[in-house]
C-alpha cells in the first residue's frame, strides 16, 4: 500500500510527465549534482572543499597567476578521478530526452566539465564552463587541445608556441563565458517562440552566474520551469516547480512516458 509520501511523489511524477508530453521544446541546465552519483565531488555543500580550499580560491585566474602548481595539483587530481567514473541513470535519461525531442528541439546546457554527458551519448550539448580534459595557453591563441594528462606533482606544462604556462580549458570565476556558447543558449530559447518550452535545471546550487539566471531567460519566453535538486538551490524561488531528490532517480522517473 502507498503511504502519503509515495502518493505525493506519484502525483508530482504524473504532473511532470504531463508537462513533458505537452512541451514542444526542452532546454536542460545541469550542474555538479547530476554527476554526484557517478562519484564526482560537487563544489558546494558537504565535501565541497578541496584540501581546505574553496573552489573560489583555486578556480580563478589570480590563483593561477599566484600559484600555478597548486592550481594544477587541483586539476591533476580531478583529471585522475575521471578515469574510474561512469555516467549514471540521470545522464542517460537526458540522452533519451534528446532522442525523443530530436536535435532541433532539445538543448543540454551543462556547467559540468567532466565530459560525462558526452560519454553517455548526448550530442546537443553546450559546455559553458569548458572541459577538464582540455588544455589551452594562458597567454596566446594556441587552440585548445584534448589532454588527459595528470602532470607530475609540482610541474606546470609550458606552451609549445610561446612558453607561457598552459592551463586547463575551463572557465574560472571572473572570466567571461564563450560568447558563442551564450549566443547558442539565446538562439535556442528564441527559436520557434510559438512552441511550448520546458526548462529543466538539475543538480545545481544556483549560486553561479550567469547560469543561475538562465531560468529567468526561459521564463521571459513563457517557459514552464522545473528544478530537480538534492537541497534547496539559491535560485529555487525562480522556478514554477521544485522537486527535491537525487537526479539519478528523479530524472528517469519524472520524465518517464
Ligand atoms: C544533487 C545531487 C544529486 C548533490 N542529485 N542534486 C551576478 C551576481 C553575482 C556574481 C556574479 C554575477 N555575475 C557574475 C558573477 C561572478 C561569478 C559568480 O557567479 N560568482 C558567484 C559565486 C557569486 N561568475 C563568474 O565569474 C562567471 N563569469 C562571468 O560572469 O563573467 C562576466 C565577465 C564578462 C566580461 C568579462 C569578464 C567577465 C564565470 C563562472 C565560472 C564558474 N566556474 C566554475 C569552475 C569551473 C572549472 C572547474 O570545474 O574547476 O564552475 S565554479 C563551479 O561552480 C563550477 C560549476 O560549474 C559552478 C556551478 O556549480 P554547480 O554545478 O551548481 O555545483 P554546486 O556544487 O554548487 O551545486 C551542486 C548541487 O547539486 C547542490 O545544490 C546539491 O544539493 C545538489 N546535488 N547531489 C541532485 N545526486
Ligand atoms: Zn602560448
XYZ file of N, CA and C and ligand atoms in Angstrom:
852
model
N 0.842 -1.211 0.000
C 0.000 0.000 0.000
C 0.874 1.258 0.000
N 0.473 2.277 -0.754
C 1.232 3.522 -0.831
C 1.024 4.363 0.418
N 2.074 4.974 0.947
C 1.850 5.950 2.000
C 1.722 7.335 1.360
N 1.587 8.370 2.229
C 1.297 9.708 1.698
C 2.462 10.250 0.849
N 3.703 9.969 1.307
C 4.863 10.475 0.585
C 4.913 9.859 -0.809
N 4.655 8.544 -0.890
C 4.631 7.880 -2.194
C 3.581 8.515 -3.095
N 2.389 8.768 -2.490
C 1.303 9.343 -3.291
C 1.678 10.722 -3.810
N 2.303 11.530 -2.930
C 2.712 12.879 -3.361
C 3.724 12.792 -4.494
N 4.665 11.855 -4.348
C 5.685 11.708 -5.379
C 5.025 11.244 -6.681
N 4.120 10.295 -6.553
C 3.432 9.804 -7.757
C 2.697 10.935 -8.464
N 2.019 11.799 -7.674
C 1.293 12.923 -8.275
C 2.265 13.852 -8.999
N 3.402 14.121 -8.337
C 4.405 15.004 -8.957
C 4.935 14.373 -10.236
N 5.153 13.071 -10.200
C 5.681 12.378 -11.381
C 4.675 12.458 -12.525
N 3.404 12.276 -12.191
C 2.374 12.355 -13.226
C 2.300 13.747 -13.824
N 2.390 14.767 -12.931
C 2.309 16.144 -13.431
C 3.491 16.455 -14.345
N 4.689 16.020 -13.911
C 5.882 16.289 -14.722
C 5.761 15.599 -16.073
N 5.285 14.351 -16.058
C 5.134 13.619 -17.324
C 4.142 14.346 -18.221
N 3.091 14.919 -17.601
C 2.095 15.679 -18.360
C 2.711 16.914 -19.002
N 3.511 17.654 -18.223
C 4.165 18.851 -18.764
C 5.095 18.472 -19.913
N 5.786 17.356 -19.724
C 6.742 16.952 -20.749
C 6.026 16.560 -22.042
N 4.888 15.873 -21.890
C 4.121 15.492 -23.091
C 3.656 16.732 -23.843
N 3.274 17.760 -23.064
C 2.736 18.973 -23.693
C 3.843 19.846 -24.290
N 5.069 19.669 -23.794
C 6.160 20.543 -24.254
C 6.538 20.230 -25.694
N 6.928 21.299 -26.397
C 7.372 21.117 -27.788
C 8.862 21.355 -27.947
N 9.471 21.935 -26.903
C 10.922 22.135 -26.891
C 11.392 21.955 -25.460
N 12.611 21.490 -25.315
C 13.140 21.266 -23.967
C 14.561 21.810 -23.851
N 14.753 22.687 -22.871
C 16.102 23.173 -22.548
C 16.452 22.660 -21.159
N 17.610 22.057 -21.025
C 18.038 21.493 -19.739
C 19.336 22.172 -19.314
N 19.410 22.506 -18.027
C 20.662 23.029 -17.453
C 21.106 22.065 -16.360
N 22.331 21.553 -16.468
C 22.797 20.643 -15.416
C 23.987 21.227 -14.671
N 24.160 20.724 -13.437
C 25.294 21.113 -12.612
C 25.897 19.876 -11.952
N 26.827 20.131 -11.049
C 27.646 19.066 -10.466
C 26.825 17.949 -9.817
N 25.628 18.285 -9.302
C 24.803 17.267 -8.642
C 24.439 16.115 -9.560
N 24.336 16.376 -10.861
C 23.982 15.307 -11.807
C 25.099 14.267 -11.903
N 26.332 14.697 -11.638
C 27.457 13.753 -11.675
C 27.793 13.184 -10.294
N 27.087 13.667 -9.250
C 27.434 13.222 -7.887
C 27.286 11.705 -7.750
N 26.234 11.162 -8.381
C 26.018 9.713 -8.261
C 26.989 8.894 -9.117
N 27.804 9.587 -9.916
C 28.900 8.900 -10.618
C 30.175 8.940 -9.783
N 30.117 9.673 -8.662
C 31.292 9.756 -7.792
C 32.103 11.023 -7.975
N 31.556 12.020 -8.698
C 32.263 13.295 -8.865
C 31.868 14.213 -7.709
N 32.867 14.831 -7.061
C 32.561 15.721 -5.923
C 31.867 16.981 -6.425
N 30.888 17.466 -5.655
C 30.260 18.746 -6.000
C 31.135 19.871 -5.438
N 30.779 21.106 -5.750
C 31.603 22.249 -5.339
C 31.177 22.823 -3.995
N 29.875 22.790 -3.744
C 29.358 23.434 -2.538
C 28.636 22.404 -1.680
N 28.417 22.787 -0.418
C 27.762 21.849 0.494
C 28.782 20.844 0.997
N 28.278 19.733 1.541
C 29.159 18.731 2.147
C 30.195 18.254 1.126
N 31.449 18.187 1.534
C 32.502 17.694 0.646
C 32.901 18.703 -0.416
N 32.470 19.961 -0.244
C 32.726 20.970 -1.262
C 34.084 21.639 -1.168
N 34.930 21.183 -0.298
C 36.264 21.775 -0.179
C 37.299 20.829 -0.773
N 38.373 21.378 -1.308
C 39.490 20.558 -1.774
C 40.713 20.964 -0.964
N 41.217 20.025 -0.175
C 42.373 20.292 0.702
C 42.218 21.613 1.446
N 40.988 21.884 1.902
C 40.752 23.091 2.691
C 40.536 24.349 1.870
N 40.641 24.245 0.543
C 40.421 25.425 -0.303
C 38.990 25.442 -0.809
N 38.398 26.636 -0.833
C 37.110 26.771 -1.507
C 37.375 26.866 -3.004
N 36.369 26.451 -3.812
C 36.572 26.497 -5.261
C 36.870 27.925 -5.712
N 36.302 28.901 -5.019
C 36.533 30.310 -5.361
C 37.999 30.702 -5.181
N 38.754 29.878 -4.402
C 40.160 30.217 -4.161
C 41.118 29.542 -5.136
N 40.672 28.497 -5.820
C 41.587 27.809 -6.751
C 41.135 27.903 -8.206
N 39.881 28.281 -8.422
C 39.375 28.344 -9.796
C 39.246 29.796 -10.242
N 40.357 30.525 -10.176
C 40.386 31.916 -10.659
C 41.712 32.157 -11.391
N 41.739 33.115 -12.314
C 42.996 33.461 -12.979
C 44.029 34.002 -11.990
N 43.570 34.639 -10.905
C 44.508 35.193 -9.910
C 45.206 34.059 -9.179
N 44.438 33.018 -8.830
C 45.031 31.862 -8.150
C 46.083 31.225 -9.044
N 45.798 31.145 -10.340
C 46.736 30.519 -11.279
C 48.000 31.358 -11.409
N 47.837 32.670 -11.433
C 48.999 33.554 -11.522
C 49.867 33.439 -10.270
N 49.164 33.360 -9.120
C 49.859 33.347 -7.828
C 50.575 32.016 -7.610
N 49.888 30.909 -7.929
C 50.439 29.602 -7.589
C 49.960 28.553 -8.593
N 50.550 28.558 -9.815
C 50.071 27.627 -10.843
C 50.255 26.155 -10.459
N 51.276 25.850 -9.644
C 51.467 24.433 -9.281
C 50.330 23.945 -8.382
N 49.857 24.823 -7.492
C 48.721 24.446 -6.631
C 47.478 24.210 -7.493
N 47.254 25.119 -8.427
C 46.063 25.006 -9.269
C 46.149 23.747 -10.134
N 47.348 23.468 -10.701
C 47.485 22.243 -11.492
C 47.304 20.988 -10.628
N 47.729 21.072 -9.369
C 47.555 19.913 -8.482
C 46.063 19.592 -8.333
N 45.264 20.662 -8.175
C 43.809 20.535 -8.066
C 43.242 19.867 -9.327
N 43.673 20.348 -10.494
C 43.123 19.810 -11.745
C 43.692 18.434 -12.082
N 44.968 18.182 -11.755
C 45.526 16.844 -11.969
C 44.730 15.804 -11.198
N 44.399 16.141 -9.949
C 43.659 15.196 -9.102
C 42.286 14.939 -9.713
N 41.663 15.983 -10.200
C 40.320 15.795 -10.782
C 40.394 15.033 -12.104
N 41.431 15.290 -12.897
C 41.595 14.516 -14.134
C 41.780 13.034 -13.821
N 42.621 12.762 -12.835
C 42.872 11.363 -12.468
C 41.578 10.699 -12.005
N 40.760 11.470 -11.282
C 39.491 10.935 -10.763
C 38.516 10.556 -11.868
N 38.634 11.180 -13.032
C 37.698 10.895 -14.119
C 37.886 9.506 -14.719
N 39.089 8.938 -14.508
C 39.394 7.659 -15.174
C 38.489 6.528 -14.723
N 38.038 6.598 -13.493
C 37.319 5.441 -12.944
C 35.803 5.648 -12.896
N 35.314 6.782 -13.350
C 33.883 7.035 -13.188
C 33.114 6.805 -14.484
N 31.819 6.621 -14.343
C 30.933 6.334 -15.476
C 29.688 7.212 -15.370
N 29.032 7.484 -16.516
C 27.743 8.188 -16.454
C 26.735 7.392 -15.628
N 25.738 8.064 -15.070
C 24.726 7.403 -14.240
C 23.343 7.541 -14.898
N 22.300 6.958 -14.312
C 20.979 6.986 -14.968
C 20.461 8.397 -15.271
N 20.896 9.410 -14.492
C 20.480 10.784 -14.785
C 21.021 11.243 -16.141
N 22.300 10.930 -16.416
C 22.886 11.285 -17.723
C 22.126 10.571 -18.845
N 21.840 9.274 -18.628
C 21.187 8.509 -19.701
C 19.746 8.958 -19.933
N 19.080 9.418 -18.866
C 17.699 9.924 -19.043
C 17.714 11.137 -19.973
N 18.756 11.955 -19.870
C 18.841 13.150 -20.731
C 19.161 12.775 -22.172
N 19.892 11.686 -22.367
C 20.128 11.189 -23.734
C 18.796 10.746 -24.338
N 17.992 10.054 -23.535
C 16.684 9.579 -24.026
C 15.782 10.768 -24.377
N 15.845 11.827 -23.567
C 15.016 13.011 -23.864
C 15.469 13.692 -25.161
N 16.781 13.724 -25.380
C 17.278 14.314 -26.636
C 16.749 13.511 -27.826
N 16.759 12.191 -27.691
C 16.261 11.353 -28.787
C 14.783 11.611 -29.020
N 14.050 11.797 -27.925
C 12.618 11.978 -28.041
C 12.252 13.334 -28.677
N 12.938 14.411 -28.270
C 12.609 15.737 -28.807
C 13.250 15.976 -30.171
N 14.334 15.270 -30.439
C 15.057 15.499 -31.698
C 16.035 16.641 -31.523
N 17.088 16.654 -32.352
C 18.194 17.589 -32.133
C 17.791 19.059 -32.201
N 16.789 19.393 -33.003
C 16.452 20.811 -33.177
C 15.649 21.362 -32.006
N 15.004 20.488 -31.262
C 14.110 20.973 -30.201
C 14.605 20.633 -28.803
N 15.859 20.320 -28.742
C 16.444 19.949 -27.448
C 17.802 20.618 -27.308
N 18.082 21.145 -26.123
C 19.433 21.661 -25.842
C 19.796 21.307 -24.412
N 20.998 20.801 -24.252
C 21.516 20.486 -22.919
C 22.678 21.430 -22.637
N 22.443 22.333 -21.701
C 23.476 23.290 -21.314
C 24.061 22.763 -20.008
N 25.338 22.484 -20.006
C 25.910 21.954 -18.762
C 27.005 22.856 -18.227
N 27.006 22.957 -16.887
C 28.108 23.652 -16.217
C 29.219 22.656 -15.900
N 28.953 21.380 -16.157
C 29.920 20.355 -15.764
C 31.059 20.261 -16.768
N 32.248 20.032 -16.234
C 33.440 19.974 -17.083
C 33.945 18.532 -17.195
N 33.167 17.573 -16.638
C 33.662 16.198 -16.528
C 33.467 15.350 -17.784
N 32.749 15.854 -18.771
C 32.575 15.108 -20.034
C 31.591 13.952 -19.960
N 30.900 13.781 -18.826
C 30.037 12.590 -18.688
C 28.802 12.641 -19.585
N 28.268 13.846 -19.852
C 27.106 13.903 -20.766
C 27.489 13.379 -22.152
N 28.652 13.812 -22.625
C 29.089 13.365 -23.953
C 29.347 11.865 -23.935
N 29.993 11.394 -22.877
C 30.266 9.951 -22.796
C 28.979 9.141 -22.745
N 27.931 9.712 -22.148
C 26.649 8.993 -22.074
C 25.976 8.947 -23.445
N 26.297 9.931 -24.316
C 25.702 9.931 -25.653
C 24.918 11.177 -25.996
N 24.983 12.233 -25.171
C 24.324 13.500 -25.511
C 25.119 14.207 -26.609
N 24.396 14.793 -27.574
C 25.051 15.494 -28.689
C 24.762 16.986 -28.674
N 23.507 17.341 -28.386
C 23.134 18.762 -28.404
C 23.552 19.383 -27.084
N 24.851 19.550 -26.938
C 25.449 19.852 -25.643
C 26.226 21.161 -25.726
N 25.989 22.038 -24.753
C 26.759 23.290 -24.682
C 27.476 23.288 -23.332
N 28.797 23.138 -23.384
C 29.589 23.011 -22.140
C 30.079 24.404 -21.745
N 29.226 25.138 -21.023
C 29.504 26.566 -20.817
C 30.706 26.841 -19.905
N 31.102 25.865 -19.070
C 32.271 26.090 -18.204
C 33.511 25.331 -18.690
N 33.450 24.838 -19.937
C 34.634 24.230 -20.531
C 34.765 22.752 -20.255
N 36.006 22.252 -20.387
C 36.289 20.829 -20.296
C 37.522 20.592 -19.426
N 37.379 19.654 -18.521
C 38.507 19.280 -17.660
C 39.607 18.595 -18.478
N 39.202 17.830 -19.490
C 40.180 17.097 -20.301
C 40.566 17.901 -21.548
N 40.813 19.171 -21.338
C 41.293 20.040 -22.409
C 42.320 20.984 -21.813
N 43.268 21.419 -22.649
C 44.318 22.332 -22.192
C 44.452 23.460 -23.206
N 44.689 24.666 -22.694
C 44.984 25.776 -23.613
C 46.041 26.670 -22.984
N 46.489 27.646 -23.770
C 47.562 28.514 -23.281
C 46.971 29.623 -22.425
N 47.697 30.012 -21.380
C 47.209 31.108 -20.534
C 47.505 32.458 -21.177
N 48.285 32.473 -22.276
C 48.623 33.762 -22.881
C 48.248 33.873 -24.354
N 48.660 32.889 -25.187
C 48.475 33.054 -26.638
C 47.219 32.336 -27.130
N 47.007 32.392 -28.433
C 45.775 31.854 -29.017
C 45.910 30.389 -29.429
N 46.956 29.717 -28.953
C 47.109 28.284 -29.253
C 45.757 27.599 -29.022
N 45.255 26.852 -30.051
C 43.920 26.274 -29.886
C 43.884 25.253 -28.746
N 42.722 25.114 -28.149
C 42.546 24.111 -27.094
C 42.825 22.724 -27.673
N 43.535 21.894 -26.896
C 43.763 20.512 -27.338
C 43.203 19.561 -26.293
N 42.690 18.400 -26.755
C 42.259 17.386 -25.793
C 43.476 16.932 -24.996
N 43.335 16.740 -23.713
C 44.502 16.420 -22.884
C 44.039 15.720 -21.604
N 44.436 14.467 -21.497
C 44.050 13.707 -20.297
C 45.186 13.640 -19.285
N 46.290 14.304 -19.580
C 47.474 14.177 -18.726
C 47.222 14.693 -17.321
N 47.660 13.922 -16.343
C 47.781 14.448 -14.982
C 49.274 14.728 -14.818
N 49.649 16.005 -14.830
C 51.070 16.366 -14.868
C 51.755 16.049 -13.532
N 53.059 15.696 -13.595
C 53.768 15.334 -12.365
C 53.687 16.450 -11.326
N 53.548 16.011 -10.098
C 53.469 16.908 -8.935
C 54.504 18.046 -9.027
N 54.028 19.264 -8.864
C 54.955 20.403 -8.797
C 55.349 20.976 -10.148
N 54.829 20.390 -11.247
C 55.218 20.915 -12.565
C 54.056 21.673 -13.206
N 54.434 22.583 -14.103
C 53.442 23.351 -14.861
C 53.819 23.222 -16.331
N 52.956 22.653 -17.171
C 53.345 22.450 -18.576
C 53.457 23.782 -19.315
N 54.514 23.936 -20.160
C 54.678 25.182 -20.921
C 54.037 25.084 -22.311
N 53.617 26.231 -22.835
C 53.055 26.304 -24.181
C 54.169 26.068 -25.210
N 53.878 25.201 -26.206
C 54.903 24.921 -27.211
C 55.038 26.076 -28.217
N 54.168 27.053 -28.155
C 54.281 28.199 -29.068
C 54.949 29.399 -28.412
N 54.524 29.711 -27.177
C 55.016 30.965 -26.589
C 55.724 30.760 -25.249
N 55.697 29.537 -24.719
C 56.415 29.258 -23.478
C 55.666 29.603 -22.200
N 54.531 30.290 -22.334
C 53.749 30.641 -21.132
C 53.125 29.372 -20.538
N 52.703 29.412 -19.274
C 52.092 28.216 -18.679
C 50.799 27.816 -19.400
N 50.674 26.516 -19.659
C 49.389 26.002 -20.148
C 48.435 25.916 -18.965
N 47.151 25.921 -19.263
C 46.129 25.865 -18.210
C 44.986 24.951 -18.656
N 44.190 24.461 -17.720
C 43.027 23.649 -18.093
C 42.018 24.515 -18.857
N 41.321 23.883 -19.806
C 40.382 24.623 -20.667
C 39.007 24.733 -19.997
N 39.022 25.354 -18.823
C 37.773 25.566 -18.075
C 37.571 27.065 -17.893
N 36.367 27.434 -17.465
C 36.077 28.863 -17.240
C 36.155 29.133 -15.736
N 37.055 30.029 -15.366
C 37.235 30.366 -13.959
C 36.380 31.569 -13.580
N 36.221 31.772 -12.284
C 35.499 32.952 -11.793
C 36.163 34.215 -12.344
N 35.331 35.156 -12.745
C 35.847 36.419 -13.267
C 36.170 36.354 -14.747
N 36.077 35.154 -15.354
C 36.320 35.029 -16.792
C 34.981 34.994 -17.518
N 34.987 35.581 -18.708
C 33.744 35.592 -19.484
C 33.495 34.202 -20.066
N 32.219 33.813 -20.114
C 31.881 32.579 -20.821
C 32.087 32.829 -22.314
N 32.323 31.759 -23.059
C 32.488 31.847 -24.504
C 31.238 32.501 -25.111
N 31.479 33.571 -25.889
C 30.339 34.309 -26.461
C 29.488 33.403 -27.359
N 30.150 32.456 -28.049
C 29.391 31.535 -28.919
C 28.444 30.662 -28.100
N 28.887 30.285 -26.904
C 28.031 29.450 -26.052
C 26.802 30.228 -25.595
N 27.036 31.468 -25.152
C 25.894 32.280 -24.693
C 24.927 32.547 -25.847
N 25.511 32.767 -27.026
C 24.662 33.006 -28.188
C 23.845 31.751 -28.508
N 24.475 30.590 -28.374
C 23.761 29.331 -28.651
C 22.595 29.149 -27.676
N 22.791 29.526 -26.419
C 21.709 29.415 -25.431
C 20.557 30.348 -25.837
N 20.887 31.590 -26.136
C 19.849 32.551 -26.533
C 19.154 32.109 -27.814
N 19.941 31.641 -28.779
C 19.354 31.206 -30.063
C 18.339 30.099 -29.834
N 18.717 29.131 -28.984
C 17.797 28.024 -28.750
C 16.502 28.531 -28.118
N 16.643 29.397 -27.107
C 15.436 29.877 -26.410
C 14.554 30.714 -27.337
N 15.179 31.385 -28.300
C 14.425 32.279 -29.184
C 13.845 31.583 -30.408
N 14.356 30.372 -30.687
C 13.890 29.665 -31.880
C 12.469 29.154 -31.645
N 11.606 29.264 -32.626
C 10.225 28.773 -32.526
C 9.567 29.220 -31.228
N 9.497 30.536 -31.061
C 8.957 31.045 -29.793
C 7.501 30.661 -29.593
N 6.836 30.266 -30.690
C 5.429 29.873 -30.531
C 5.312 28.452 -29.962
N 6.405 27.701 -29.980
C 6.349 26.307 -29.486
C 6.580 26.276 -27.980
N 5.778 25.481 -27.334
C 5.827 25.457 -25.873
C 7.167 24.947 -25.331
N 7.762 25.748 -24.446
C 9.120 25.460 -23.948
C 9.077 24.975 -22.505
N 9.820 23.908 -22.252
C 10.025 23.450 -20.878
C 11.497 23.682 -20.542
N 11.752 24.274 -19.371
C 13.125 24.489 -18.917
C 13.321 23.666 -17.660
N 14.329 22.814 -17.678
C 14.588 21.926 -16.548
C 16.024 22.123 -16.077
N 16.173 22.454 -14.783
C 17.519 22.523 -14.201
C 17.669 21.353 -13.239
N 18.864 20.776 -13.194
C 19.074 19.625 -12.314
C 20.471 19.655 -11.714
N 20.536 19.372 -10.410
C 21.824 19.198 -9.735
C 22.694 20.438 -9.704
N 22.056 21.590 -9.554
C 22.859 22.819 -9.499
C 22.383 23.718 -8.370
N 23.354 24.316 -7.653
C 23.027 25.108 -6.460
C 22.480 26.481 -6.819
N 22.544 26.874 -8.084
C 22.031 28.190 -8.487
C 22.836 29.327 -7.876
N 24.107 29.030 -7.551
C 24.949 30.037 -6.891
C 25.839 30.768 -7.880
N 26.002 30.207 -9.065
C 26.989 30.754 -10.006
C 26.295 31.323 -11.241
N 26.685 32.539 -11.542
C 26.108 33.273 -12.669
C 27.069 33.253 -13.838
N 26.589 33.372 -15.070
C 25.212 33.657 -15.459
C 24.265 32.463 -15.483
N 24.775 31.218 -15.279
C 23.894 30.041 -15.406
C 22.677 30.133 -14.485
N 22.878 30.689 -13.267
C 21.776 30.764 -12.307
C 20.620 31.616 -12.828
N 20.911 32.462 -13.813
C 19.868 33.333 -14.356
C 19.216 32.804 -15.626
N 19.653 31.632 -16.117
C 19.053 31.113 -17.347
C 17.555 30.843 -17.166
N 17.178 30.469 -15.942
C 15.752 30.231 -15.681
C 14.936 31.496 -15.971
N 15.518 32.662 -15.697
C 14.800 33.924 -15.972
C 14.649 34.151 -17.475
N 15.710 33.791 -18.221
C 15.623 33.922 -19.684
C 14.493 33.039 -20.200
N 14.394 31.831 -19.622
C 13.349 30.896 -20.062
C 11.963 31.417 -19.672
N 11.851 31.927 -18.460
C 10.548 32.457 -18.003
C 10.095 33.619 -18.884
N 11.072 34.446 -19.295
C 10.735 35.583 -20.154
C 10.168 35.101 -21.489
N 10.432 33.826 -21.803
C 9.875 33.248 -23.038
C 8.714 32.315 -22.713
N 8.127 32.546 -21.556
C 6.932 31.847 -21.080
C 7.122 30.333 -20.937
N 8.322 29.944 -20.580
C 8.587 28.518 -20.367
C 7.978 28.069 -19.043
N 7.642 26.798 -18.975
C 7.335 26.144 -17.711
C 8.693 25.740 -17.135
N 8.937 26.019 -15.852
C 10.288 25.775 -15.333
C 10.274 24.777 -14.174
N 11.189 23.824 -14.241
C 11.307 22.761 -13.239
C 12.731 22.713 -12.695
N 12.829 22.426 -11.407
C 14.140 22.226 -10.784
C 14.139 20.901 -10.030
N 15.156 20.094 -10.285
C 15.353 18.839 -9.554
C 16.703 18.955 -8.852
N 16.699 18.986 -7.528
C 17.956 19.176 -6.798
C 17.870 18.519 -5.421
N 19.033 18.075 -4.918
C 19.040 17.377 -3.632
C 18.698 18.311 -2.472
N 19.213 19.559 -2.547
C 18.942 20.539 -1.484
C 18.277 21.750 -2.114
N 17.803 22.656 -1.254
C 17.192 23.864 -1.806
C 18.267 24.721 -2.489
N 18.073 25.011 -3.759
C 19.045 25.816 -4.504
C 18.827 27.291 -4.195
N 19.893 28.093 -4.369
C 19.797 29.531 -4.096
C 18.722 30.206 -4.951
N 18.522 29.691 -6.170
C 17.560 30.325 -7.073
C 16.249 29.546 -7.185
N 15.963 28.694 -6.186
C 14.768 27.828 -6.259
C 13.483 28.640 -6.427
N 13.461 29.836 -5.815
C 12.258 30.656 -5.872
C 11.904 31.133 -7.277
N 12.831 30.987 -8.198
C 12.572 31.453 -9.568
C 11.876 30.404 -10.428
N 11.726 29.170 -9.887
C 11.148 28.060 -10.669
C 9.660 27.875 -10.358
N 8.900 27.374 -11.338
C 7.483 27.061 -11.116
C 7.337 25.810 -10.257
N 8.200 24.820 -10.488
C 8.082 23.534 -9.792
C 9.455 23.115 -9.293
N 9.521 22.723 -8.036
C 10.795 22.285 -7.466
C 10.592 20.898 -6.869
N 11.408 19.931 -7.278
C 11.364 18.599 -6.689
C 12.684 18.352 -6.003
N 12.620 17.991 -4.735
C 13.844 17.704 -4.001
C 14.154 16.216 -4.114
N 15.380 15.886 -4.496
C 15.766 14.483 -4.596
C 16.972 14.326 -5.482
N 17.337 13.081 -5.716
C 18.549 12.833 -6.498
C 18.198 12.737 -7.981
N 19.058 13.333 -8.788
C 18.767 13.378 -10.224
C 18.853 11.991 -10.852
N 19.711 11.129 -10.284
C 19.857 9.779 -10.846
C 18.581 8.969 -10.726
N 17.752 9.315 -9.742
C 16.468 8.633 -9.578
C 15.348 9.438 -10.232
N 15.349 10.762 -9.956
C 14.193 11.566 -10.396
C 14.169 11.826 -11.902
N 15.317 12.030 -12.526
C 15.263 12.323 -13.971
C 14.674 11.151 -14.752
N 15.125 9.927 -14.503
C 14.488 8.823 -15.224
C 13.010 8.660 -14.840
N 12.665 8.914 -13.563
C 11.286 8.672 -13.114
C 10.341 9.807 -13.498
N 10.806 11.045 -13.302
C 9.931 12.195 -13.567
C 9.474 12.234 -15.007
N 10.413 11.929 -15.882
C 10.101 12.136 -17.280
C 9.943 10.818 -18.025
N 9.423 9.841 -17.301
C 9.098 8.572 -17.959
C 7.835 8.783 -18.782
N 7.634 7.942 -19.699
C 6.394 8.070 -20.503
C 5.246 7.465 -19.728
C 22.306 16.808 -6.213
C 22.816 15.552 -6.049
C 22.124 14.547 -6.680
C 24.103 16.812 -4.987
N 21.032 14.831 -7.380
N 21.213 17.082 -6.895
C 25.953 38.159 -10.755
C 25.772 38.236 -9.399
C 26.796 37.855 -8.536
C 28.009 37.402 -9.022
C 28.189 37.325 -10.377
C 27.160 37.703 -11.223
N 27.599 37.520 -12.497
C 28.860 37.035 -12.467
C 29.237 36.910 -11.176
C 30.581 36.421 -10.730
C 30.720 34.927 -10.776
C 29.699 34.300 -9.838
O 28.701 33.780 -10.214
N 30.016 34.330 -8.548
C 29.148 33.723 -7.539
C 29.960 32.760 -6.697
C 28.501 34.826 -6.761
N 30.577 34.396 -12.114
C 31.589 34.385 -12.958
O 32.682 34.842 -12.646
C 31.359 33.810 -14.343
N 31.845 34.731 -15.297
C 31.196 35.852 -15.610
O 30.078 36.083 -15.216
O 31.893 36.690 -16.411
C 31.430 38.024 -16.623
C 32.504 38.712 -17.419
C 32.144 39.383 -18.575
C 33.126 40.032 -19.313
C 34.466 39.975 -18.909
C 34.826 39.288 -17.778
C 33.825 38.634 -17.023
C 32.202 32.550 -14.561
C 31.773 31.439 -13.675
C 32.703 30.232 -13.859
C 32.416 29.142 -12.837
N 33.476 28.194 -12.861
C 33.375 27.003 -12.044
C 34.708 26.239 -12.127
C 34.833 25.528 -13.472
C 36.119 24.803 -13.577
C 36.242 23.679 -12.566
O 35.414 22.782 -12.528
O 37.201 23.718 -11.804
O 32.293 26.186 -12.479
S 32.961 27.328 -10.347
C 31.969 25.903 -10.108
O 30.605 26.329 -9.837
C 31.924 25.203 -11.463
C 30.488 24.830 -11.566
O 30.159 24.590 -12.931
C 29.797 26.016 -10.969
C 28.379 25.766 -10.555
O 28.304 24.839 -9.549
P 27.144 23.744 -9.546
O 27.262 22.905 -10.753
O 25.847 24.410 -9.310
O 27.601 22.823 -8.327
P 27.358 23.045 -6.750
O 28.333 22.179 -6.075
O 27.346 24.471 -6.400
O 25.894 22.510 -6.518
C 25.562 21.133 -6.717
C 24.121 20.957 -6.284
O 23.764 19.622 -6.559
C 23.890 21.186 -4.779
O 22.849 22.117 -4.605
C 23.460 19.804 -4.251
O 22.392 19.859 -3.330
C 22.978 19.134 -5.490
N 23.168 17.695 -5.500
N 23.961 15.645 -5.234
C 20.614 16.146 -7.442
N 22.546 13.261 -6.565
Zn 51.045 30.141 -25.760
